[in-house]
PDB file of C-alpha atoms in Angstrom:
ATOM      1  CA  ASP A   1      93.915 101.808 100.449  1.00 64.00           C
ATOM      2  CA  THR A   2      97.208 103.157 101.802  1.00 71.00           C
ATOM      3  CA  ALA A   3      96.461 105.709 104.493  1.00 93.00           C
ATOM      4  CA  VAL A   4      99.539 107.892 103.996  1.00 97.00           C
ATOM      5  CA  SER A   5     101.401 107.481 100.741  1.00 96.00           C
ATOM      6  CA  GLN A   6     104.600 109.069  99.487  1.00 97.00           C
ATOM      7  CA  THR A   7     106.206 109.238  96.090  1.00 97.00           C
ATOM      8  CA  PRO A   8     108.802 108.408  95.096  1.00 97.00           C
ATOM      9  CA  LYS A   9     109.947 105.655  97.414  1.00 95.00           C
ATOM     10  CA  TYR A  10     113.565 106.024  96.311  1.00 97.00           C
ATOM     11  CA  LEU A  11     115.289 109.082  94.916  1.00 97.00           C
ATOM     12  CA  VAL A  12     118.902 109.148  93.758  1.00 97.00           C
ATOM     13  CA  THR A  13     120.173 112.440  92.417  1.00 97.00           C
ATOM     14  CA  GLN A  14     123.224 114.615  91.941  1.00 97.00           C
ATOM     15  CA  MET A  15     124.323 117.463  94.176  1.00 97.00           C
ATOM     16  CA  GLY A  16     122.871 120.767  93.105  1.00 97.00           C
ATOM     17  CA  ASN A  17     119.689 119.339  91.619  1.00 97.00           C
ATOM     18  CA  ASP A  18     116.163 120.291  92.674  1.00 97.00           C
ATOM     19  CA  LYS A  19     113.713 117.557  93.629  1.00 97.00           C
ATOM     20  CA  SER A  20     110.223 117.144  95.061  1.00 97.00           C
ATOM     21  CA  ILE A  21     108.614 114.516  97.260  1.00 98.00           C
ATOM     22  CA  LYS A  22     104.849 114.154  97.324  1.00 98.00           C
ATOM     23  CA  CYS A  23     102.625 113.034 100.170  1.00 97.00           C
ATOM     24  CA  GLU A  24      98.939 112.228 100.246  1.00 97.00           C
ATOM     25  CA  GLN A  25      96.702 111.047 103.066  1.00 97.00           C
ATOM     26  CA  ASN A  26      93.216 109.603 102.661  1.00 96.00           C
ATOM     27  CA  LEU A  27      92.335 109.617 106.360  1.00 96.00           C
ATOM     28  CA  GLY A  28      90.546 112.948 106.320  1.00 95.00           C
ATOM     29  CA  HIS A  29      93.070 114.382 108.748  1.00 95.00           C
ATOM     30  CA  ASP A  30      93.608 118.102 109.254  1.00 94.00           C
ATOM     31  CA  THR A  31      97.308 118.060 110.157  1.00 94.00           C
ATOM     32  CA  MET A  32     100.300 116.857 108.184  1.00 95.00           C
ATOM     33  CA  TYR A  33     104.030 116.705 108.922  1.00 95.00           C
ATOM     34  CA  TRP A  34     107.428 116.168 107.364  1.00 96.00           C
ATOM     35  CA  TYR A  35     110.182 114.402 109.297  1.00 96.00           C
ATOM     36  CA  LYS A  36     113.802 113.680 108.451  1.00 96.00           C
ATOM     37  CA  GLN A  37     115.433 110.450 109.651  1.00 95.00           C
ATOM     38  CA  ASP A  38     119.210 110.328 109.453  1.00 93.00           C
ATOM     39  CA  SER A  39     121.463 107.326 109.028  1.00 92.00           C
ATOM     40  CA  LYS A  40     121.481 106.715 112.787  1.00 90.00           C
ATOM     41  CA  LYS A  41     117.685 106.540 112.788  1.00 90.00           C
ATOM     42  CA  PHE A  42     117.351 109.858 114.603  1.00 92.00           C
ATOM     43  CA  LEU A  43     113.987 111.398 113.707  1.00 93.00           C
ATOM     44  CA  LYS A  44     113.369 115.129 113.661  1.00 92.00           C
ATOM     45  CA  ILE A  45     110.339 117.151 112.691  1.00 93.00           C
ATOM     46  CA  MET A  46     110.815 119.635 109.877  1.00 95.00           C
ATOM     47  CA  PHE A  47     107.396 121.122 109.156  1.00 93.00           C
ATOM     48  CA  SER A  48     103.775 120.829 110.139  1.00 93.00           C
ATOM     49  CA  TYR A  49     100.648 122.105 108.414  1.00 93.00           C
ATOM     50  CA  ASN A  50      97.145 122.355 109.787  1.00 91.00           C
ATOM     51  CA  ASN A  51      94.345 122.968 107.306  1.00 89.00           C
ATOM     52  CA  LYS A  52      96.905 124.077 104.725  1.00 86.00           C
ATOM     53  CA  GLU A  53      98.518 126.568 107.114  1.00 90.00           C
ATOM     54  CA  LEU A  54     102.136 126.255 108.237  1.00 91.00           C
ATOM     55  CA  ILE A  55     102.239 125.847 112.027  1.00 90.00           C
ATOM     56  CA  ILE A  56     105.648 124.325 112.719  1.00 87.00           C
ATOM     57  CA  ASN A  57     108.807 125.324 110.901  1.00 87.00           C
ATOM     58  CA  GLU A  58     111.859 123.957 112.639  1.00 87.00           C
ATOM     59  CA  THR A  59     115.375 125.137 111.928  1.00 79.00           C
ATOM     60  CA  VAL A  60     115.505 123.889 108.380  1.00 87.00           C
ATOM     61  CA  PRO A  61     117.533 125.437 105.541  1.00 91.00           C
ATOM     62  CA  ASN A  62     115.350 127.573 103.313  1.00 92.00           C
ATOM     63  CA  ARG A  63     116.303 125.276 100.439  1.00 96.00           C
ATOM     64  CA  PHE A  64     113.452 123.148 101.804  1.00 96.00           C
ATOM     65  CA  SER A  65     110.006 124.458 100.957  1.00 95.00           C
ATOM     66  CA  PRO A  66     106.807 122.650 101.868  1.00 95.00           C
ATOM     67  CA  LYS A  67     103.594 123.213  99.972  1.00 94.00           C
ATOM     68  CA  SER A  68     100.098 122.138 100.911  1.00 94.00           C
ATOM     69  CA  PRO A  69      97.667 122.550  98.002  1.00 93.00           C
ATOM     70  CA  ASP A  70      94.859 121.054 100.073  1.00 93.00           C
ATOM     71  CA  LYS A  71      94.360 119.263 103.393  1.00 92.00           C
ATOM     72  CA  ALA A  72      95.104 115.869 101.897  1.00 95.00           C
ATOM     73  CA  HIS A  73      98.451 116.759 100.346  1.00 96.00           C
ATOM     74  CA  LEU A  74     101.762 118.040 101.657  1.00 96.00           C
ATOM     75  CA  ASN A  75     104.669 118.169  99.249  1.00 96.00           C
ATOM     76  CA  LEU A  76     108.313 118.909  99.966  1.00 97.00           C
ATOM     77  CA  HIS A  77     110.513 120.671  97.448  1.00 97.00           C
ATOM     78  CA  ILE A  78     114.263 120.754  97.931  1.00 97.00           C
ATOM     79  CA  ASN A  79     116.494 123.135  95.995  1.00 97.00           C
ATOM     80  CA  SER A  80     120.223 122.802  95.402  1.00 97.00           C
ATOM     81  CA  LEU A  81     120.527 119.397  97.004  1.00 97.00           C
ATOM     82  CA  GLU A  82     123.569 118.758  99.207  1.00 97.00           C
ATOM     83  CA  LEU A  83     125.240 115.551 100.349  1.00 96.00           C
ATOM     84  CA  GLY A  84     123.935 116.120 103.870  1.00 95.00           C
ATOM     85  CA  ASP A  85     120.364 115.994 102.623  1.00 96.00           C
ATOM     86  CA  SER A  86     120.707 112.251 102.138  1.00 97.00           C
ATOM     87  CA  ALA A  87     118.211 110.711 104.552  1.00 97.00           C
ATOM     88  CA  VAL A  88     114.804 109.089 104.754  1.00 96.00           C
ATOM     89  CA  TYR A  89     111.977 111.623 104.686  1.00 97.00           C
ATOM     90  CA  PHE A  90     108.695 110.657 106.300  1.00 97.00           C
ATOM     91  CA  CYS A  91     105.344 112.282 105.857  1.00 97.00           C
ATOM     92  CA  ALA A  92     102.768 111.863 108.623  1.00 96.00           C
ATOM     93  CA  SER A  93      99.263 113.024 109.439  1.00 96.00           C
ATOM     94  CA  SER A  94      97.016 113.334 112.467  1.00 94.00           C
ATOM     95  CA  GLN A  95      93.373 114.170 113.008  1.00 93.00           C
ATOM     96  CA  GLY A  96      94.161 117.380 114.848  1.00 87.00           C
ATOM     97  CA  ARG A  97      96.858 119.147 116.803  1.00 85.00           C
ATOM     98  CA  GLY A  98      96.267 118.086 120.380  1.00 81.00           C
ATOM     99  CA  ARG A  99      98.863 116.372 122.535  1.00 82.00           C
ATOM    100  CA  GLN A 100      96.919 113.120 122.499  1.00 87.00           C
ATOM    101  CA  GLU A 101      96.875 112.799 118.743  1.00 90.00           C
ATOM    102  CA  THR A 102      98.299 109.710 117.096  1.00 92.00           C
ATOM    103  CA  GLN A 103     100.377 110.367 114.026  1.00 94.00           C
ATOM    104  CA  TYR A 104     100.167 108.063 111.005  1.00 95.00           C
ATOM    105  CA  PHE A 105     103.337 107.755 108.986  1.00 96.00           C
ATOM    106  CA  GLY A 106     103.954 107.112 105.328  1.00 96.00           C
ATOM    107  CA  PRO A 107     106.472 104.477 104.166  1.00 95.00           C
ATOM    108  CA  GLY A 108     109.249 107.023 103.675  1.00 96.00           C
ATOM    109  CA  THR A 109     111.246 108.379 100.753  1.00 97.00           C
ATOM    110  CA  ARG A 110     114.880 107.344 100.697  1.00 97.00           C
ATOM    111  CA  LEU A 111     116.896 110.212  99.250  1.00 97.00           C
ATOM    112  CA  LEU A 112     120.502 109.700  98.229  1.00 97.00           C
ATOM    113  CA  VAL A 113     122.476 112.689  97.014  1.00 97.00           C
ATOM    114  CA  LEU A 114     125.660 111.842  95.102  1.00 97.00           C
TER     115      LEU A 114
ATOM    116  CA  GLY B   1     112.935 122.138 126.869  1.00 80.00           C
ATOM    117  CA  ASN B   2     111.314 118.847 126.051  1.00 86.00           C
ATOM    118  CA  SER B   3     113.456 115.787 125.467  1.00 91.00           C
ATOM    119  CA  VAL B   4     113.390 112.009 125.549  1.00 95.00           C
ATOM    120  CA  THR B   5     116.225 109.703 126.508  1.00 95.00           C
ATOM    121  CA  GLN B   6     115.977 106.030 125.734  1.00 95.00           C
ATOM    122  CA  MET B   7     118.405 103.222 126.272  1.00 87.00           C
ATOM    123  CA  GLU B   8     120.955 102.718 123.584  1.00 84.00           C
ATOM    124  CA  GLY B   9     120.893  99.650 121.466  1.00 86.00           C
ATOM    125  CA  PRO B  10     121.263  97.503 119.721  1.00 95.00           C
ATOM    126  CA  VAL B  11     119.508  94.900 121.818  1.00 96.00           C
ATOM    127  CA  THR B  12     119.686  91.257 120.755  1.00 97.00           C
ATOM    128  CA  LEU B  13     117.447  88.674 122.385  1.00 97.00           C
ATOM    129  CA  SER B  14     116.389  85.089 121.929  1.00 97.00           C
ATOM    130  CA  GLU B  15     112.771  84.255 121.198  1.00 97.00           C
ATOM    131  CA  GLU B  16     110.557  84.137 124.323  1.00 97.00           C
ATOM    132  CA  ALA B  17     112.960  86.335 126.275  1.00 97.00           C
ATOM    133  CA  PHE B  18     111.775  89.327 128.316  1.00 98.00           C
ATOM    134  CA  LEU B  19     112.277  92.724 126.722  1.00 97.00           C
ATOM    135  CA  THR B  20     112.531  96.050 128.462  1.00 97.00           C
ATOM    136  CA  ILE B  21     113.525  99.341 126.875  1.00 97.00           C
ATOM    137  CA  ASN B  22     114.036 102.239 129.248  1.00 97.00           C
ATOM    138  CA  CYS B  23     112.698 105.676 128.427  1.00 97.00           C
ATOM    139  CA  THR B  24     112.875 108.826 130.532  1.00 97.00           C
ATOM    140  CA  TYR B  25     111.703 112.282 129.625  1.00 96.00           C
ATOM    141  CA  THR B  26     112.037 115.942 130.467  1.00 94.00           C
ATOM    142  CA  ALA B  27     109.032 118.133 129.801  1.00 90.00           C
ATOM    143  CA  THR B  28     107.102 121.130 130.963  1.00 83.00           C
ATOM    144  CA  GLY B  29     103.459 120.595 131.711  1.00 82.00           C
ATOM    145  CA  TYR B  30     101.749 117.264 131.168  1.00 85.00           C
ATOM    146  CA  PRO B  31     102.802 115.638 127.927  1.00 92.00           C
ATOM    147  CA  SER B  32     101.360 112.549 126.349  1.00 94.00           C
ATOM    148  CA  LEU B  33     103.837 109.699 125.963  1.00 96.00           C
ATOM    149  CA  PHE B  34     104.095 107.297 123.062  1.00 97.00           C
ATOM    150  CA  TRP B  35     105.957 104.271 121.823  1.00 98.00           C
ATOM    151  CA  TYR B  36     106.249 104.018 118.050  1.00 97.00           C
ATOM    152  CA  VAL B  37     107.716 101.023 116.224  1.00 97.00           C
ATOM    153  CA  GLN B  38     109.477 100.961 112.866  1.00 95.00           C
ATOM    154  CA  TYR B  39     109.721  97.594 111.141  1.00 95.00           C
ATOM    155  CA  PRO B  40     112.491  97.160 108.559  1.00 91.00           C
ATOM    156  CA  GLY B  41     111.877  99.242 105.458  1.00 89.00           C
ATOM    157  CA  GLU B  42     108.660 100.770 106.755  1.00 91.00           C
ATOM    158  CA  GLY B  43     107.388 103.955 108.332  1.00 92.00           C
ATOM    159  CA  LEU B  44     106.672 104.350 112.014  1.00 95.00           C
ATOM    160  CA  GLN B  45     103.443 103.123 113.524  1.00 96.00           C
ATOM    161  CA  LEU B  46     101.960 103.697 116.930  1.00 96.00           C
ATOM    162  CA  LEU B  47     102.539 100.823 119.328  1.00 98.00           C
ATOM    163  CA  LEU B  48     100.916 102.316 122.437  1.00 98.00           C
ATOM    164  CA  LYS B  49     100.366 105.571 124.257  1.00 96.00           C
ATOM    165  CA  ALA B  50      99.434 107.074 127.622  1.00 96.00           C
ATOM    166  CA  THR B  51      98.031 110.526 128.110  1.00 94.00           C
ATOM    167  CA  LYS B  52      98.232 111.071 131.866  1.00 93.00           C
ATOM    168  CA  ALA B  53     100.135 109.934 134.930  1.00 94.00           C
ATOM    169  CA  ASP B  54      99.633 106.282 135.968  1.00 95.00           C
ATOM    170  CA  ASP B  55      97.985 105.408 132.656  1.00 96.00           C
ATOM    171  CA  LYS B  56      99.131 102.114 131.203  1.00 97.00           C
ATOM    172  CA  GLY B  57      99.285 101.702 127.447  1.00 97.00           C
ATOM    173  CA  SER B  58      99.248  98.203 126.004  1.00 97.00           C
ATOM    174  CA  ASN B  59      99.192  96.577 122.580  1.00 97.00           C
ATOM    175  CA  LYS B  60     100.438  93.315 121.021  1.00 96.00           C
ATOM    176  CA  GLY B  61     101.751  92.125 124.383  1.00 97.00           C
ATOM    177  CA  PHE B  62     103.735  95.313 124.979  1.00 98.00           C
ATOM    178  CA  GLU B  63     103.059  97.526 127.998  1.00 98.00           C
ATOM    179  CA  ALA B  64     104.295 100.839 129.336  1.00 98.00           C
ATOM    180  CA  THR B  65     103.161 102.861 132.355  1.00 98.00           C
ATOM    181  CA  TYR B  66     103.346 106.643 132.569  1.00 97.00           C
ATOM    182  CA  ARG B  67     105.306 107.344 135.765  1.00 96.00           C
ATOM    183  CA  LYS B  68     105.328 111.020 136.594  1.00 94.00           C
ATOM    184  CA  GLU B  69     107.355 110.602 139.777  1.00 94.00           C
ATOM    185  CA  THR B  70     110.262 109.022 137.906  1.00 95.00           C
ATOM    186  CA  THR B  71     109.506 110.752 134.552  1.00 95.00           C
ATOM    187  CA  SER B  72     109.650 107.385 132.845  1.00 97.00           C
ATOM    188  CA  PHE B  73     107.727 105.347 130.303  1.00 98.00           C
ATOM    189  CA  HIS B  74     109.587 102.038 130.038  1.00 98.00           C
ATOM    190  CA  LEU B  75     108.464  99.536 127.415  1.00 98.00           C
ATOM    191  CA  GLU B  76     108.143  95.855 128.358  1.00 98.00           C
ATOM    192  CA  LYS B  77     107.131  92.611 126.730  1.00 98.00           C
ATOM    193  CA  GLY B  78     107.147  89.309 128.525  1.00 96.00           C
ATOM    194  CA  SER B  79     107.949  86.991 125.625  1.00 96.00           C
ATOM    195  CA  VAL B  80     109.299  88.381 122.380  1.00 97.00           C
ATOM    196  CA  GLN B  81     108.984  86.849 118.920  1.00 97.00           C
ATOM    197  CA  VAL B  82     111.177  87.122 115.847  1.00 97.00           C
ATOM    198  CA  SER B  83     108.492  89.373 114.361  1.00 96.00           C
ATOM    199  CA  ASP B  84     109.166  91.941 117.118  1.00 97.00           C
ATOM    200  CA  SER B  85     112.527  92.763 115.537  1.00 97.00           C
ATOM    201  CA  ALA B  86     112.294  96.484 114.830  1.00 97.00           C
ATOM    202  CA  VAL B  87     113.386  99.933 115.950  1.00 96.00           C
ATOM    203  CA  TYR B  88     111.412 101.260 118.912  1.00 97.00           C
ATOM    204  CA  PHE B  89     110.996 104.982 119.528  1.00 97.00           C
ATOM    205  CA  CYS B  90     109.833 106.620 122.709  1.00 97.00           C
ATOM    206  CA  ALA B  91     108.216 110.015 122.134  1.00 95.00           C
ATOM    207  CA  LEU B  92     106.475 112.795 124.002  1.00 94.00           C
ATOM    208  CA  ASP B  93     104.031 115.434 122.912  1.00 90.00           C
ATOM    209  CA  PRO B  94     103.432 118.357 125.274  1.00 82.00           C
ATOM    210  CA  ALA B  95     101.157 120.199 122.844  1.00 77.00           C
ATOM    211  CA  ASP B  96     101.308 119.518 119.138  1.00 69.00           C
ATOM    212  CA  LYS B  97     104.862 118.491 118.367  1.00 84.00           C
ATOM    213  CA  LEU B  98     106.305 115.028 118.845  1.00 89.00           C
ATOM    214  CA  SER B  99     109.844 114.794 120.203  1.00 91.00           C
ATOM    215  CA  PHE B 100     111.434 111.406 119.641  1.00 94.00           C
ATOM    216  CA  GLY B 101     114.129 109.521 121.452  1.00 94.00           C
ATOM    217  CA  ALA B 102     117.067 108.188 119.458  1.00 94.00           C
ATOM    218  CA  GLY B 103     115.436 104.811 118.849  1.00 95.00           C
ATOM    219  CA  THR B 104     116.455 101.360 120.089  1.00 96.00           C
ATOM    220  CA  THR B 105     117.109  98.612 117.587  1.00 96.00           C
ATOM    221  CA  VAL B 106     115.858  95.243 118.787  1.00 97.00           C
ATOM    222  CA  THR B 107     116.768  91.975 117.087  1.00 97.00           C
ATOM    223  CA  VAL B 108     115.102  88.745 118.179  1.00 97.00           C
ATOM    224  CA  ARG B 109     116.803  85.499 117.200  1.00 97.00           C
ATOM    225  CA  ALA B 110     114.926  82.241 116.693  1.00 95.00           C
TER     226      ALA B 110
END
């Protein structure tokens, strides 16, 4: 019944490894997002997809690559993990792209790079 | 550019106290304004929103009014409960991208 789900919830890994985070929404929404929240709780958008097309790509290292196999899924793959990648990553979705849209967030994936 | 400035925390209150969290914004055009809340260990969820000037958003006893003249969207609650302990984020969306404030951590003591 979870509207926006992410896996895994926790991810602990070594520097240099490659990892993926998966996101699924069952709300029938067209738009999905990835956000990064740092240790001070500051939240910043990374990517946004609408109907499987990339529409927002903020200044993010190209080690981060999103993939949307269908409207309900948006995965995030991270290559060559660095210490500074440690953060909480949130997936979100919205019905559309308008300025009035409410975004629905997943529970977050807590990534710790050692 | 678009940006949101909200009061720094942390804020610690006793139960039944009055809460206000200031939020001001800079934006081109006519953005929608939001308050999102993040309870411990969870993702963000919408608390309330307003889409045009003078609109008042309200939910769970919280209120905020979209003031174009002062570019503000302050959050208020008349009597807080322990369950209101959370991080509160003010945000604006001018088109299709949310910009968040830094978040204000609120702790309510019994």
